[in-house]
PDB file of C-alpha atoms in Angstrom:
ATOM      1  CA  MET A  16      -0.232  -0.186  -0.118  1.00 63.00           C
ATOM      2  CA  GLN A  17       1.245   3.657  -1.410  1.00 73.00           C
ATOM      3  CA  VAL A  18      -0.241   6.157   0.990  1.00 77.00           C
ATOM      4  CA  PRO A  19       2.042   9.393   0.802  1.00 83.00           C
ATOM      5  CA  LEU A  20       2.214  12.055   3.389  1.00 85.00           C
ATOM      6  CA  GLU A  21       4.267  14.817   4.360  1.00 86.00           C
ATOM      7  CA  VAL A  22       7.171  14.701   6.560  1.00 87.00           C
ATOM      8  CA  ILE A  23       7.600  16.980   9.262  1.00 89.00           C
ATOM      9  CA  GLY A  24      10.494  16.041  10.823  1.00 87.00           C
ATOM     10  CA  VAL A  25      13.030  13.740  12.163  1.00 85.00           C
ATOM     11  CA  LEU A  26      13.821  11.544  14.425  1.00 83.00           C
ATOM     12  CA  ASP A  27      17.372  10.651  16.602  1.00 83.00           C
ATOM     13  CA  ARG A  28      18.805   7.466  15.639  1.00 83.00           C
ATOM     14  CA  LYS A  29      18.259   4.950  18.125  1.00 80.00           C
ATOM     15  CA  GLY A  30      19.988   1.652  16.554  1.00 74.00           C
ATOM     16  CA  PRO A  31      18.861  -0.011  13.799  1.00 72.00           C
ATOM     17  CA  ALA A  32      16.193  -1.839  15.796  1.00 68.00           C
ATOM     18  CA  GLN A  33      14.032   2.475  16.161  1.00 69.00           C
ATOM     19  CA  ASP A  34      14.865   3.757  13.190  1.00 75.00           C
ATOM     20  CA  ASP A  35      12.324   2.135  10.932  1.00 76.00           C
ATOM     21  CA  VAL A  36       9.619   3.301  12.740  1.00 77.00           C
ATOM     22  CA  ALA A  37       7.213   6.057  11.068  1.00 79.00           C
ATOM     23  CA  PHE A  38       4.765   7.544  13.656  1.00 81.00           C
ATOM     24  CA  VAL A  39       1.325   9.176  12.575  1.00 82.00           C
ATOM     25  CA  PRO A  40      -1.680  10.393  13.583  1.00 82.00           C
ATOM     26  CA  LEU A  41      -4.322   8.635  14.416  1.00 75.00           C
ATOM     27  CA  THR A  42      -7.060  10.514  13.012  1.00 79.00           C
ATOM     28  CA  THR A  43      -4.583  10.409  10.279  1.00 80.00           C
ATOM     29  CA  ALA A  44      -4.485   6.183  10.530  1.00 77.00           C
ATOM     30  CA  LYS A  45      -8.532   5.398  10.570  1.00 74.00           C
ATOM     31  CA  LEU A  46      -8.189   7.267   7.665  1.00 77.00           C
ATOM     32  CA  ARG A  47      -5.752   6.650   5.001  1.00 76.00           C
ATOM     33  CA  PHE A  48      -4.935   2.886   7.083  1.00 71.00           C
ATOM     34  CA  LEU A  49      -7.805   1.609   8.096  1.00 69.00           C
ATOM     35  CA  GLY A  50     -10.229   2.443   5.832  1.00 64.00           C
ATOM     36  CA  SER A  51     -12.373   4.885   7.187  1.00 59.00           C
ATOM     37  CA  ALA A  52     -12.688   6.865  10.753  1.00 52.00           C
ATOM     38  CA  SER A  53     -16.470   5.063  12.032  1.00 55.00           C
ATOM     39  CA  SER A  54     -15.252   1.632  11.757  1.00 57.00           C
ATOM     40  CA  ILE A  55     -12.130   0.786  12.390  1.00 57.00           C
ATOM     41  CA  ASN A  56      -9.534  -2.942  11.873  1.00 60.00           C
ATOM     42  CA  ARG A  57      -8.363  -3.625  15.873  1.00 60.00           C
ATOM     43  CA  ASP A  58      -6.137  -6.081  14.111  1.00 60.00           C
ATOM     44  CA  ALA A  59      -4.224  -3.575  12.164  1.00 62.00           C
ATOM     45  CA  ILE A  60      -3.446  -1.013  15.405  1.00 67.00           C
ATOM     46  CA  ALA A  61      -0.187  -3.070  16.671  1.00 71.00           C
ATOM     47  CA  TYR A  62       0.140  -0.310  19.416  1.00 73.00           C
ATOM     48  CA  ILE A  63      -0.323   3.394  20.109  1.00 78.00           C
ATOM     49  CA  LEU A  64       2.243   5.274  22.633  1.00 78.00           C
ATOM     50  CA  VAL A  65       0.921   7.484  24.826  1.00 81.00           C
ATOM     51  CA  LYS A  66       3.284   9.724  26.795  1.00 82.00           C
ATOM     52  CA  VAL A  67       2.473  11.849  30.468  1.00 84.00           C
ATOM     53  CA  ALA A  68       3.633  14.911  31.099  1.00 84.00           C
ATOM     54  CA  SER A  69       5.549  13.366  34.822  1.00 83.00           C
ATOM     55  CA  ASP A  70       6.053   9.816  36.459  1.00 80.00           C
ATOM     56  CA  THR A  71       4.227  10.586  39.051  1.00 83.00           C
ATOM     57  CA  GLN A  72       0.732  11.055  36.229  1.00 84.00           C
ATOM     58  CA  MET A  73       1.647   7.564  34.958  1.00 84.00           C
ATOM     59  CA  ALA A  74      -0.476   5.222  37.784  1.00 83.00           C
ATOM     60  CA  GLY A  75      -3.244   7.747  36.793  1.00 87.00           C
ATOM     61  CA  ALA A  76      -2.830   8.155  33.011  1.00 88.00           C
ATOM     62  CA  THR A  77      -2.273   3.566  32.723  1.00 86.00           C
ATOM     63  CA  SER A  78      -5.997   2.935  34.873  1.00 88.00           C
ATOM     64  CA  GLU A  79      -7.833   5.993  32.237  1.00 89.00           C
ATOM     65  CA  ILE A  80      -6.285   3.845  28.953  1.00 88.00           C
ATOM     66  CA  GLU A  81      -7.647   0.522  30.469  1.00 88.00           C
ATOM     67  CA  GLY A  82     -10.828   1.591  31.168  1.00 89.00           C
ATOM     68  CA  LEU A  83     -11.495   3.542  27.416  1.00 88.00           C
ATOM     69  CA  LEU A  84     -10.227   0.440  25.943  1.00 86.00           C
ATOM     70  CA  ARG A  85     -12.476  -1.258  27.635  1.00 87.00           C
ATOM     71  CA  GLN A  86     -14.806   1.004  26.992  1.00 87.00           C
ATOM     72  CA  ARG A  87     -13.938   0.742  23.605  1.00 83.00           C
ATOM     73  CA  HIS A  88     -13.968  -2.677  22.864  1.00 83.00           C
ATOM     74  CA  ARG A  89     -16.750  -3.298  24.629  1.00 85.00           C
ATOM     75  CA  ILE A  90     -15.556  -5.413  27.235  1.00 87.00           C
ATOM     76  CA  PRO A  91     -17.758  -6.157  30.197  1.00 87.00           C
ATOM     77  CA  ALA A  92     -16.872  -6.067  34.077  1.00 86.00           C
ATOM     78  CA  GLY A  93     -15.271  -9.224  35.293  1.00 85.00           C
ATOM     79  CA  GLN A  94     -13.918 -10.075  31.518  1.00 88.00           C
ATOM     80  CA  ALA A  95     -10.233  -9.973  30.574  1.00 88.00           C
ATOM     81  CA  ASP A  96      -9.123  -7.853  28.488  1.00 85.00           C
ATOM     82  CA  ASP A  97      -8.157  -8.205  24.714  1.00 83.00           C
ATOM     83  CA  PHE A  98      -5.398  -6.165  24.967  1.00 83.00           C
ATOM     84  CA  GLU A  99      -1.709  -4.852  27.264  1.00 83.00           C
ATOM     85  CA  VAL A 100      -0.854  -1.483  29.071  1.00 84.00           C
ATOM     86  CA  GLN A 101       2.809  -1.619  29.609  1.00 83.00           C
ATOM     87  CA  ASP A 102       4.329   0.446  31.929  1.00 82.00           C
ATOM     88  CA  ALA A 103       8.492   1.580  30.444  1.00 80.00           C
ATOM     89  CA  ALA A 104       9.306   2.054  33.927  1.00 80.00           C
ATOM     90  CA  ALA A 105       8.192  -1.526  34.253  1.00 80.00           C
ATOM     91  CA  ALA A 106       9.844  -2.739  31.492  1.00 82.00           C
ATOM     92  CA  MET A 107      13.704  -0.873  32.292  1.00 86.00           C
ATOM     93  CA  GLU A 108      12.549  -2.443  35.655  1.00 88.00           C
ATOM     94  CA  ALA A 109      12.867  -5.775  34.461  1.00 89.00           C
ATOM     95  CA  GLN A 110      15.691  -5.046  31.910  1.00 91.00           C
ATOM     96  CA  GLN A 111      17.551  -4.522  35.433  1.00 94.00           C
ATOM     97  CA  GLY A 112      16.963  -7.689  37.573  1.00 94.00           C
ATOM     98  CA  ALA A 113      18.155  -9.537  34.492  1.00 95.00           C
ATOM     99  CA  ILE A 114      21.077  -7.559  34.755  1.00 96.00           C
ATOM    100  CA  ARG A 115      21.693  -7.935  38.269  1.00 96.00           C
ATOM    101  CA  THR A 116      20.751 -11.923  38.487  1.00 96.00           C
ATOM    102  CA  GLY A 117      23.764 -12.016  35.139  1.00 96.00           C
ATOM    103  CA  ALA A 118      26.241 -10.196  36.966  1.00 97.00           C
ATOM    104  CA  LEU A 119      25.221 -11.812  40.320  1.00 97.00           C
ATOM    105  CA  LEU A 120      25.364 -15.353  38.238  1.00 97.00           C
ATOM    106  CA  LEU A 121      28.500 -14.232  37.026  1.00 97.00           C
ATOM    107  CA  PHE A 122      30.232 -12.880  40.287  1.00 97.00           C
ATOM    108  CA  ALA A 123      28.964 -17.353  41.428  1.00 97.00           C
ATOM    109  CA  ILE A 124      31.021 -18.764  38.508  1.00 97.00           C
ATOM    110  CA  ALA A 125      34.668 -16.503  39.210  1.00 97.00           C
ATOM    111  CA  SER A 126      34.537 -17.837  42.777  1.00 97.00           C
ATOM    112  CA  VAL A 127      33.966 -21.579  41.826  1.00 97.00           C
ATOM    113  CA  SER A 128      36.654 -20.641  39.886  1.00 97.00           C
ATOM    114  CA  LEU A 129      38.697 -19.290  42.238  1.00 97.00           C
ATOM    115  CA  LEU A 130      38.318 -21.713  45.013  1.00 97.00           C
ATOM    116  CA  VAL A 131      38.728 -24.572  42.411  1.00 96.00           C
ATOM    117  CA  GLY A 132      42.208 -22.449  41.345  1.00 96.00           C
ATOM    118  CA  GLY A 133      43.324 -22.351  45.199  1.00 95.00           C
ATOM    119  CA  ILE A 134      43.016 -26.304  45.828  1.00 96.00           C
ATOM    120  CA  SER A 135      44.752 -27.153  43.497  1.00 95.00           C
ATOM    121  CA  ILE A 136      47.595 -24.983  43.913  1.00 95.00           C
ATOM    122  CA  MET A 137      47.551 -25.956  47.488  1.00 95.00           C
ATOM    123  CA  ASN A 138      47.358 -29.817  46.713  1.00 95.00           C
ATOM    124  CA  VAL A 139      51.131 -28.820  44.076  1.00 93.00           C
ATOM    125  CA  MET A 140      52.109 -27.039  46.815  1.00 91.00           C
ATOM    126  CA  ILE A 141      51.409 -30.273  49.543  1.00 92.00           C
ATOM    127  CA  VAL A 142      52.617 -32.965  47.111  1.00 90.00           C
ATOM    128  CA  SER A 143      56.805 -30.710  46.381  1.00 86.00           C
ATOM    129  CA  VAL A 144      56.813 -30.352  50.663  1.00 85.00           C
ATOM    130  CA  THR A 145      56.107 -33.942  50.373  1.00 86.00           C
ATOM    131  CA  GLU A 146      57.994 -35.473  48.555  1.00 84.00           C
ATOM    132  CA  ARG A 147      61.107 -32.668  50.208  1.00 82.00           C
ATOM    133  CA  THR A 148      59.833 -34.008  53.492  1.00 83.00           C
ATOM    134  CA  ARG A 149      61.706 -36.975  53.297  1.00 83.00           C
ATOM    135  CA  GLU A 150      65.002 -36.335  51.177  1.00 80.00           C
ATOM    136  CA  ILE A 151      66.029 -33.605  54.067  1.00 77.00           C
ATOM    137  CA  GLY A 152      65.204 -35.851  56.807  1.00 81.00           C
ATOM    138  CA  ILE A 153      67.705 -38.128  55.259  1.00 83.00           C
ATOM    139  CA  ARG A 154      70.271 -35.286  54.911  1.00 79.00           C
ATOM    140  CA  ARG A 155      69.753 -34.400  58.193  1.00 78.00           C
ATOM    141  CA  ALA A 156      70.450 -37.297  59.423  1.00 84.00           C
ATOM    142  CA  LEU A 157      73.192 -37.948  58.264  1.00 84.00           C
ATOM    143  CA  GLY A 158      74.677 -34.568  59.879  1.00 81.00           C
ATOM    144  CA  GLY A 159      73.937 -31.894  57.140  1.00 77.00           C
ATOM    145  CA  ARG A 160      73.229 -28.123  58.518  1.00 76.00           C
ATOM    146  CA  MET A 161      69.985 -26.877  57.984  1.00 71.00           C
ATOM    147  CA  ARG A 162      71.115 -24.503  55.280  1.00 72.00           C
ATOM    148  CA  ASP A 163      72.104 -27.811  53.468  1.00 66.00           C
ATOM    149  CA  SER A 164      68.598 -29.008  53.432  1.00 59.00           C
ATOM    150  CA  PHE A 165      67.832 -26.438  50.936  1.00 59.00           C
ATOM    151  CA  ALA A 166      70.891 -26.639  48.287  1.00 55.00           C
ATOM    152  CA  ILE A 167      70.468 -28.272  44.844  1.00 58.00           C
ATOM    153  CA  PRO A 168      72.348 -30.641  44.004  1.00 55.00           C
ATOM    154  CA  LEU A 169      74.377 -30.554  41.180  1.00 48.00           C
TER     155      LEU A 169
END
């Protein structure tokens, strides 16, 4: 479908997933894309973005949007919604929780790795000392002095 529209502004670049979006007023979308203003195909609208003036108004705006959509979709009381209202702050909070979980998991893996590495080094040192203990004991028994115990024979 080719519908001519007038471009009145261009948004800043945000990345490949967000740069291919066009914002059209709802009344224009109703008239040019969805048929007529009176009969709208609800499946043709994927989502609607709403911006509030401040974060304190978000809860009230969310409840008003839900109420209006329930009224326009003619959903009786007690029946489940056929739409979803999402808050960007809640999505960001969920993402932060996932990042925290990932960092905690990474910390746990690093801790286990350090513990295993430390135990391995400790075992190597114990084996080295255990191997030399008998040799040092024999040298001392034959009259070797303390400084001779650490001499390397040629």
